[in-house]
Coordinates of C-alpha atoms and ligand atoms in Angstrom, one line a residue:
M1 CA 113.4 -75.8 11.6
T2 CA 111.0 -76.1 14.2
A3 CA 107.7 -74.9 14.0
Q4 CA 107.8 -72.3 16.3
D5 CA 110.7 -70.9 14.0
V6 CA 108.7 -71.0 11.0
L7 CA 105.9 -68.9 12.6
D8 CA 108.8 -66.3 12.6
L9 CA 109.1 -66.2 9.3
S10 CA 107.5 -64.0 6.8
A11 CA 103.8 -65.3 5.6
A12 CA 105.0 -66.1 1.9
Q13 CA 108.1 -68.0 3.1
T14 CA 106.1 -69.8 5.8
A15 CA 103.6 -71.3 3.3
R16 CA 106.9 -72.0 1.1
T17 CA 108.5 -73.3 3.6
I18 CA 105.7 -75.9 4.2
A19 CA 105.1 -76.4 0.1
D20 CA 108.8 -77.7 0.4
R21 CA 108.2 -79.6 3.4
G22 CA 110.7 -78.2 6.2
A23 CA 107.7 -78.1 8.3
S24 CA 103.8 -79.7 8.5
A25 CA 100.9 -77.1 8.1
A26 CA 99.6 -78.9 11.4
D27 CA 102.6 -78.3 13.3
V28 CA 102.6 -74.5 12.5
V29 CA 99.1 -73.9 13.4
T30 CA 99.9 -76.0 16.8
A31 CA 102.8 -73.8 17.1
S32 CA 100.7 -71.0 16.6
L33 CA 97.7 -71.9 19.1
A34 CA 100.6 -72.5 21.6
R35 CA 102.1 -68.7 21.3
V36 CA 98.1 -67.7 21.8
A37 CA 97.9 -69.8 25.3
A38 CA 101.0 -68.2 26.3
N39 CA 99.7 -64.8 25.8
A40 CA 96.1 -65.4 27.4
A41 CA 96.8 -62.5 29.7
L42 CA 96.5 -60.0 26.6
N43 CA 92.7 -61.3 25.9
A44 CA 93.3 -60.8 22.3
F45 CA 90.7 -63.4 21.4
V46 CA 87.8 -64.1 21.9
T47 CA 87.4 -67.4 20.3
V48 CA 90.2 -69.5 19.7
A49 CA 89.7 -72.6 17.6
S50 CA 90.7 -75.8 18.7
E51 CA 93.8 -77.8 18.2
A52 CA 92.2 -80.7 16.3
D53 CA 90.1 -78.5 14.3
V54 CA 93.2 -76.1 13.0
R55 CA 95.1 -79.2 12.5
V56 CA 92.2 -80.7 10.1
A57 CA 91.9 -77.7 8.2
A58 CA 96.0 -77.3 7.9
D59 CA 96.0 -80.7 6.5
V60 CA 93.3 -80.2 4.1
A61 CA 94.4 -76.5 3.1
P62 CA 94.5 -75.5 -0.2
Q63 CA 98.4 -75.1 -1.4
G64 CA 97.9 -71.0 -2.2
I65 CA 99.9 -68.1 -1.0
L66 CA 98.7 -68.8 2.5
H67 CA 99.3 -72.5 2.7
G68 CA 99.2 -73.4 6.0
V69 CA 99.6 -69.8 7.6
P70 CA 97.5 -69.0 10.6
V71 CA 95.6 -65.9 10.4
A72 CA 93.3 -64.3 13.0
V73 CA 89.9 -62.5 12.3
K74 CA 88.0 -59.9 13.9
D75 CA 84.8 -60.7 16.5
N76 CA 82.8 -59.2 13.3
I77 CA 83.7 -60.7 10.1
A78 CA 81.2 -63.7 9.8
T79 CA 82.9 -67.6 10.0
T80 CA 80.9 -70.6 10.1
T81 CA 83.2 -72.4 12.6
L82 CA 83.2 -70.1 15.2
S83 CA 81.0 -67.6 16.5
T84 CA 80.8 -63.8 15.3
S85 CA 80.0 -61.6 18.7
C86 CA 81.4 -58.3 17.8
G87 CA 82.5 -57.4 21.0
S88 CA 78.8 -57.5 22.1
R89 CA 76.6 -59.2 24.7
I90 CA 73.8 -59.0 22.6
L91 CA 75.8 -61.5 19.6
A92 CA 77.4 -63.8 22.1
G93 CA 77.7 -67.3 20.9
W94 CA 76.2 -66.3 17.8
V95 CA 77.3 -68.6 14.9
S96 CA 77.1 -67.2 11.4
P97 CA 75.1 -69.6 8.6
Y98 CA 77.1 -68.3 5.8
E99 CA 81.0 -67.1 5.5
A100 CA 82.3 -63.9 4.9
T101 CA 83.8 -63.6 1.3
A102 CA 86.9 -62.6 2.9
V103 CA 87.1 -65.5 4.6
S104 CA 86.4 -68.1 1.7
K105 CA 89.3 -66.0 0.0
L106 CA 91.4 -67.4 2.9
R107 CA 90.6 -70.5 2.8
A108 CA 91.1 -70.9 -0.5
A109 CA 94.6 -69.6 -0.5
G110 CA 95.5 -72.1 2.4
A111 CA 95.0 -69.8 5.3
V112 CA 93.9 -71.3 8.7
I113 CA 92.0 -69.6 10.9
I114 CA 93.1 -69.8 14.4
G115 CA 90.6 -67.9 16.1
K116 CA 88.4 -64.4 16.4
T117 CA 90.0 -61.4 18.1
N118 CA 88.4 -59.0 20.5
M119 CA 87.2 -55.8 19.7
D120 CA 85.2 -52.5 21.0
E121 CA 81.9 -53.4 20.9
F122 CA 80.3 -53.6 17.4
A123 CA 83.9 -51.5 16.3
M124 CA 83.2 -48.1 17.9
G125 CA 86.3 -47.3 19.8
S126 CA 90.2 -46.4 19.7
S127 CA 91.0 -48.7 22.7
T128 CA 89.4 -52.2 22.6
E129 CA 88.2 -50.9 26.0
N130 CA 84.6 -51.2 25.1
S131 CA 84.2 -55.0 24.8
A132 CA 81.5 -56.9 26.4
F133 CA 84.4 -59.5 26.6
G134 CA 87.0 -57.2 28.4
P135 CA 89.8 -55.2 27.3
T136 CA 92.6 -56.3 25.4
R137 CA 96.1 -55.3 26.3
N138 CA 99.1 -54.2 24.6
P139 CA 101.5 -57.2 24.0
L140 CA 104.3 -54.1 24.3
D141 CA 102.8 -52.5 27.5
H142 CA 100.3 -54.2 29.2
S143 CA 99.3 -51.2 31.0
R144 CA 98.5 -49.7 27.8
V145 CA 95.7 -50.3 25.7
P146 CA 96.2 -52.1 21.9
G147 CA 94.5 -48.9 19.9
G148 CA 90.9 -50.0 18.4
S149 CA 88.6 -51.0 17.5
S150 CA 90.5 -53.7 16.2
G151 CA 93.1 -54.2 19.1
G152 CA 92.5 -57.9 19.2
S153 CA 94.0 -58.6 15.7
A154 CA 96.6 -55.9 16.4
A155 CA 97.7 -57.7 20.0
A156 CA 97.7 -60.9 18.0
V157 CA 100.1 -60.0 15.1
A158 CA 102.3 -57.8 18.0
S159 CA 102.9 -60.7 20.1
G160 CA 103.6 -63.2 17.7
A161 CA 100.9 -65.7 17.6
C162 CA 100.8 -65.2 13.6
R163 CA 101.6 -62.8 10.6
I164 CA 98.6 -61.9 9.5
A165 CA 95.4 -60.6 11.0
Y166 CA 92.2 -59.2 9.7
G167 CA 90.5 -56.6 10.9
S168 CA 87.6 -53.6 9.9
E169 CA 88.3 -50.0 9.8
T170 CA 85.4 -47.5 9.7
G171 CA 87.7 -44.1 11.0
G172 CA 90.9 -46.0 11.9
S173 CA 90.5 -48.9 13.5
V174 CA 92.8 -51.1 11.6
R175 CA 95.6 -48.0 11.4
Q176 CA 95.7 -46.9 14.6
P177 CA 96.0 -50.2 16.4
A178 CA 98.6 -50.9 14.1
A179 CA 100.3 -47.4 15.2
F180 CA 99.9 -48.6 18.9
C181 CA 100.9 -52.0 18.7
G182 CA 104.6 -51.4 16.1
I183 CA 102.9 -53.1 13.1
V184 CA 101.6 -52.6 9.8
G185 CA 97.8 -52.0 8.9
V186 CA 96.2 -51.3 5.7
K187 CA 92.8 -49.9 5.0
P188 CA 92.3 -50.4 1.4
T189 CA 90.1 -48.3 -1.4
Y190 CA 86.5 -48.5 -0.4
G191 CA 85.1 -51.2 -2.8
R192 CA 88.4 -53.2 -3.2
V193 CA 87.9 -55.8 -0.5
S194 CA 84.0 -57.5 -0.4
R195 CA 82.5 -56.5 2.8
F196 CA 79.6 -59.6 2.6
G197 CA 79.9 -60.9 5.8
L198 CA 81.3 -57.9 7.7
V199 CA 79.0 -57.0 10.4
A200 CA 77.8 -53.2 9.3
F201 CA 78.4 -50.3 11.4
A202 CA 78.2 -47.5 9.2
S203 CA 78.2 -49.3 5.6
S204 CA 79.7 -46.2 3.9
L205 CA 82.5 -45.8 5.7
D206 CA 82.9 -49.5 6.4
H207 CA 86.3 -51.5 5.1
I208 CA 87.9 -54.7 6.0
G209 CA 91.6 -54.1 6.4
V210 CA 94.5 -56.0 7.0
F211 CA 97.3 -56.2 10.1
G212 CA 101.0 -57.9 8.9
R213 CA 104.1 -58.1 11.0
S214 CA 106.0 -56.6 8.1
V215 CA 104.9 -54.8 4.9
D216 CA 105.0 -57.8 2.9
D217 CA 102.7 -59.7 5.3
A218 CA 100.3 -57.2 5.1
A219 CA 100.6 -56.9 0.9
V220 CA 99.9 -60.4 0.7
G221 CA 97.2 -60.4 3.1
L222 CA 95.4 -57.4 1.1
Q223 CA 96.4 -59.7 -1.9
V224 CA 94.4 -62.7 -0.9
I225 CA 91.1 -60.8 0.0
A226 CA 91.2 -58.0 -2.5
G227 CA 88.5 -58.2 -5.6
H228 CA 84.9 -58.3 -7.3
D229 CA 82.7 -60.5 -5.3
P230 CA 78.9 -60.3 -6.8
Q231 CA 77.7 -61.0 -3.2
D232 CA 78.6 -57.1 -2.5
A233 CA 77.5 -54.6 -4.4
T234 CA 79.9 -52.1 -3.5
A235 CA 82.7 -54.4 -4.4
V236 CA 83.3 -53.1 -7.7
D237 CA 84.8 -55.0 -10.7
V238 CA 88.5 -52.8 -10.7
P239 CA 91.3 -55.0 -11.2
V240 CA 93.5 -56.1 -8.5
G241 CA 96.8 -55.1 -8.8
D242 CA 100.3 -57.2 -7.7
Y243 CA 101.0 -55.4 -4.4
R244 CA 104.4 -57.4 -3.7
A245 CA 105.6 -56.1 -7.2
A246 CA 106.6 -52.9 -5.8
A247 CA 108.9 -54.6 -3.3
G248 CA 112.6 -53.4 -3.8
R249 CA 111.3 -51.0 -7.0
P250 CA 113.3 -47.5 -6.3
L251 CA 111.7 -44.5 -5.5
T252 CA 112.8 -42.2 -8.5
G253 CA 109.7 -40.3 -9.9
L254 CA 107.6 -40.9 -6.8
V255 CA 106.1 -37.7 -5.8
V256 CA 105.3 -37.8 -1.7
G257 CA 102.9 -34.9 -0.6
V258 CA 103.1 -33.9 3.1
P259 CA 99.9 -32.1 4.1
T260 CA 100.7 -29.2 6.3
E261 CA 97.4 -29.7 8.2
Y262 CA 98.7 -33.2 9.5
Y263 CA 101.2 -31.7 11.2
P264 CA 99.4 -29.0 13.1
A265 CA 101.7 -26.8 15.8
S266 CA 100.2 -28.8 18.7
L267 CA 101.5 -32.1 17.5
D268 CA 103.7 -33.9 20.1
A269 CA 107.4 -32.8 18.8
K270 CA 108.9 -36.5 19.2
I271 CA 106.5 -37.9 16.8
R272 CA 107.1 -34.9 14.7
A273 CA 110.5 -35.7 14.7
K274 CA 110.3 -39.0 13.6
C275 CA 107.8 -38.2 10.7
D276 CA 110.4 -35.9 9.9
R277 CA 113.3 -38.5 9.9
A278 CA 110.9 -40.6 7.7
I279 CA 110.5 -37.8 5.0
D280 CA 114.2 -37.6 4.7
V281 CA 115.1 -41.1 4.1
L282 CA 111.9 -41.2 1.4
R283 CA 113.6 -38.4 -0.3
Q284 CA 117.3 -40.2 -0.1
L285 CA 115.5 -42.8 -1.3
G286 CA 114.7 -40.7 -4.5
A287 CA 111.2 -39.7 -4.0
E288 CA 110.3 -36.1 -5.0
I289 CA 108.7 -34.3 -1.5
R290 CA 106.2 -31.7 -2.0
T291 CA 104.3 -29.4 0.7
V292 CA 100.4 -30.0 0.1
S293 CA 97.4 -29.0 1.7
L294 CA 94.1 -30.8 2.2
P295 CA 92.0 -27.7 3.7
H296 CA 89.5 -29.2 4.9
T297 CA 91.1 -31.9 7.2
D298 CA 89.6 -30.4 10.8
L299 CA 86.2 -31.0 9.2
A300 CA 86.8 -34.3 9.6
I301 CA 86.5 -35.2 13.4
P302 CA 82.6 -33.4 13.5
V303 CA 81.5 -34.8 10.1
Y304 CA 82.7 -38.4 10.9
Y305 CA 81.0 -38.2 14.2
I306 CA 78.0 -37.0 12.7
L307 CA 77.8 -39.5 9.9
A308 CA 79.0 -43.0 11.4
P309 CA 76.9 -43.1 14.1
A310 CA 73.9 -41.8 12.0
E311 CA 74.5 -44.7 10.1
A312 CA 75.0 -47.1 12.9
S313 CA 71.7 -46.1 14.4
S314 CA 69.8 -47.4 11.5
N315 CA 72.1 -50.4 11.0
L316 CA 71.8 -51.9 14.5
A317 CA 68.4 -51.4 14.8
R318 CA 68.1 -54.8 13.6
F319 CA 69.8 -56.2 17.0
D320 CA 67.7 -55.0 19.1
G321 CA 64.2 -54.2 17.5
V322 CA 64.2 -50.8 18.5
R323 CA 61.3 -49.6 16.6
Y324 CA 62.3 -46.2 16.5
G325 CA 62.7 -45.2 13.1
P326 CA 65.5 -43.0 11.6
R327 CA 63.1 -40.1 11.4
A328 CA 62.1 -40.1 14.7
A329 CA 60.9 -36.9 17.0
A330 CA 63.6 -35.9 19.1
D331 CA 61.2 -36.1 22.1
D332 CA 61.3 -39.9 21.8
L333 CA 65.0 -40.2 22.4
S334 CA 65.1 -40.4 26.4
D335 CA 62.8 -43.4 26.1
M336 CA 65.0 -44.8 23.5
Y337 CA 67.8 -44.0 25.9
E338 CA 66.4 -46.6 28.2
R339 CA 65.2 -49.0 26.1
T340 CA 68.3 -49.4 24.1
R341 CA 70.6 -49.6 27.4
S342 CA 67.8 -52.4 28.4
E343 CA 68.4 -54.3 25.7
G344 CA 72.2 -55.1 26.1
F345 CA 74.2 -52.6 24.5
G346 CA 77.2 -50.9 26.3
P347 CA 77.4 -47.4 27.0
E348 CA 79.3 -46.6 23.9
V349 CA 77.0 -48.0 21.5
T350 CA 74.2 -46.6 23.1
R351 CA 75.9 -43.6 23.0
R352 CA 76.1 -43.7 19.2
I353 CA 72.4 -44.9 18.6
I354 CA 71.4 -41.7 20.1
L355 CA 73.3 -39.3 18.7
G356 CA 72.9 -40.8 15.3
T357 CA 68.7 -40.8 15.6
Y358 CA 68.9 -37.2 16.8
V359 CA 71.1 -36.0 13.6
L360 CA 68.5 -37.7 11.5
S361 CA 65.5 -36.9 13.5
Q362 CA 62.8 -34.3 11.8
G363 CA 64.2 -31.0 12.3
H364 CA 67.8 -31.4 13.1
Y365 CA 68.3 -33.5 9.7
D366 CA 69.4 -30.5 7.7
A367 CA 71.8 -29.2 10.1
Y368 CA 73.6 -32.0 11.2
Y369 CA 73.7 -34.8 8.4
L370 CA 73.1 -33.2 5.4
K371 CA 75.6 -30.4 6.2
A372 CA 78.3 -33.5 7.3
M373 CA 77.6 -35.0 3.6
L374 CA 78.1 -31.5 1.9
V375 CA 81.6 -31.4 4.1
R376 CA 82.2 -34.6 3.4
E377 CA 82.2 -34.0 -0.2
R378 CA 84.9 -31.5 0.3
I379 CA 86.9 -33.6 2.0
T380 CA 87.1 -35.9 -0.7
Q381 CA 87.7 -33.2 -3.3
D382 CA 90.7 -32.3 -1.4
F383 CA 92.4 -35.3 -1.8
A384 CA 91.3 -35.5 -5.4
N385 CA 93.0 -32.3 -6.2
V386 CA 95.8 -33.4 -5.0
F387 CA 96.7 -36.8 -6.2
A388 CA 95.4 -34.7 -9.9
S389 CA 98.2 -32.5 -9.1
G390 CA 100.8 -35.2 -9.6
V391 CA 101.6 -36.5 -6.4
H392 CA 101.3 -40.5 -5.7
V393 CA 101.1 -40.5 -2.1
L394 CA 101.2 -38.4 1.3
F395 CA 103.1 -39.1 3.9
T396 CA 101.4 -38.0 7.5
P397 CA 102.0 -39.2 11.0
T398 CA 99.2 -41.8 12.0
T399 CA 97.8 -41.0 15.6
P400 CA 98.4 -37.7 17.6
S401 CA 99.8 -40.0 20.1
P402 CA 101.6 -43.2 21.1
A403 CA 99.7 -45.7 23.1
F404 CA 97.7 -44.5 26.3
T405 CA 97.0 -45.9 29.6
F406 CA 93.7 -47.6 30.2
G407 CA 91.0 -45.2 31.5
A408 CA 93.2 -42.3 30.3
R409 CA 90.7 -41.1 27.1
S410 CA 87.3 -41.8 29.4
D411 CA 85.9 -38.8 27.6
P412 CA 84.5 -39.7 24.8
L413 CA 85.6 -36.5 23.4
D414 CA 88.9 -36.8 24.4
M415 CA 89.3 -40.8 22.6
Y416 CA 87.1 -39.9 19.4
L417 CA 90.2 -37.5 18.9
S418 CA 92.3 -40.6 18.4
D419 CA 91.1 -40.6 15.1
I420 CA 92.0 -37.2 13.7
F421 CA 94.7 -38.1 10.7
T422 CA 92.9 -41.5 10.0
A423 CA 88.9 -40.6 9.7
T424 CA 89.7 -38.6 6.7
A425 CA 90.4 -41.6 4.3
N426 CA 87.6 -43.5 5.1
L427 CA 85.2 -40.8 4.5
A428 CA 86.8 -39.8 1.0
G429 CA 87.8 -43.8 0.5
V430 CA 91.2 -43.7 -0.4
P431 CA 93.5 -46.5 0.5
A432 CA 95.8 -45.3 3.6
M433 CA 98.4 -47.7 5.7
S434 CA 100.5 -47.3 8.6
Q435 CA 103.7 -48.6 9.3
P436 CA 106.3 -48.4 12.5
I437 CA 108.6 -45.2 12.0
G438 CA 110.2 -45.1 15.5
L439 CA 109.7 -45.2 19.1
V440 CA 108.6 -42.4 21.2
D441 CA 108.9 -43.0 25.3
G442 CA 109.5 -46.2 24.3
M443 CA 106.2 -47.2 22.8
P444 CA 105.9 -47.3 18.3
V445 CA 104.4 -44.7 16.1
G446 CA 102.9 -45.0 13.1
G447 CA 104.1 -42.8 9.4
Q448 CA 100.7 -42.8 7.7
L449 CA 100.8 -43.6 3.5
L450 CA 97.9 -42.4 1.5
A451 CA 97.2 -43.0 -2.3
A452 CA 94.7 -42.2 -5.0
H453 CA 91.5 -44.6 -5.2
F454 CA 92.7 -48.2 -6.4
R455 CA 96.4 -47.0 -6.2
E456 CA 97.5 -49.5 -3.3
A457 CA 100.5 -50.6 -5.5
D458 CA 102.0 -46.7 -5.3
M459 CA 101.7 -46.8 -1.1
F460 CA 103.4 -50.4 -0.9
C461 CA 105.9 -49.3 -3.2
A462 CA 106.9 -46.3 -0.4
A463 CA 106.1 -48.6 2.0
Y464 CA 108.5 -51.4 1.0
A465 CA 111.3 -49.2 0.9
L466 CA 110.6 -46.7 4.0
E467 CA 110.6 -50.0 6.0
H468 CA 113.8 -51.2 4.3
A469 CA 115.9 -48.3 4.5
L470 CA 114.6 -47.7 8.2
G471 CA 115.2 -51.2 9.3
P472 CA 115.7 -51.9 13.1
E473 CA 115.6 -48.1 13.4
A474 CA 111.5 -48.5 12.6
L475 CA 111.3 -49.5 16.4
A476 CA 113.7 -48.1 17.6
Ligands
LIG1 N1 87.3 -45.2 16.8 C1 86.6 -44.6 16.0 C2 84.9 -44.8 16.4 O1 84.9 -45.4 17.3 C3 86.5 -45.7 14.3 C4 86.1 -47.0 14.7 C5 86.6 -47.8 13.4 O2 87.3 -47.6 12.5 N2 85.9 -49.1 13.1 O3 84.2 -45.1 15.3

């Protein structure tokens, strides 16, 4: 078997093949770099590791579950060997003096980091058009976006350069690009994976997430980075389940909720049909399907676009030394706009800082920030109620449309609506994932599974079964 062939095996099989001496780890990572180079037109990577470096890393890689497996990491996750620029001019070329816990865990499991992937600046966006290093292209159609903000990681996996890549999620930035690129994307429970070394966007919503070519790749990818971390007070000490144990398990006894609010009359009929088909398949596999309601769903986007910018305005102040605190008077904002732009942030990041400072400013705090916090509680309670009623997982579309063309969402409000089905999980902190369920107009669409806090295993159980039953239909 050639190293190129090994690259097409699942991540777990790749590691096993290397352990059995069916291929050398160094040759596998070199083959991966060759695929990155062959797909340079995608602009999926901001930085690619050198062949000499990955071969050395592969030679000394521990014989863990990802022994010799090439992985890509989003450019907002700190690595000491490659720069971490967050898609921003302001951090271009910056090399972190410490490493993210997730990255240390990957290395300990034997993975080899092939490069840092392109992203919307500071993870703000849904298309990877907002990067200071130029946009990333969708591997399935170069005239379309790969989704965002983790578009580079999604494109790296979808183009075959690697089976597993890491991204970050604040409102859907792993699930949405996974849906657009026809791969699997997982956002774990808030607190399941350490964010130590993830550059902060909106701390109460940020997560590290994982892309996999298949459900199993994503399950292994999450397994390796999950768990308690004393370096991150939010990475709690709850035992990590065995996400792969669910593979092949029957769905008898599993209750799948179908929330009406995620299937509005305005939903694209072709996407609806793909979801209906997936729900039928889950039913045939033995799951009980129940119609449920999450009544505050339509408030998720307004709430998200108050809370995320509010937290971002505070987190990003550290980069440009903007002296206006969160309680600045609203009058200072136009002055602040000039200053923020001149410091090197792009237009979307600037917009968020202004918006966030506004909703936190004296006189507006109660009307916006405080109210949004209260509504966030209701959204969280909606999920708690549904899961307490005996539902194990929810099934919804991941996005309201397949991948769009470059420039098609130039109005920021149109772009913000891309997150309509994903932002709820970040607000509530529940785990959620997207997997391919079919093509619409030649482009993939994703089906989303959500579960109760720390019940990732339930979600994976349904995902493995659905993937197996759909087979090639998942991308047809
Ligand atoms: N698209 C959303 C935003 O622009 C979500 C981004 C993310 O999850 N990082 O804020």
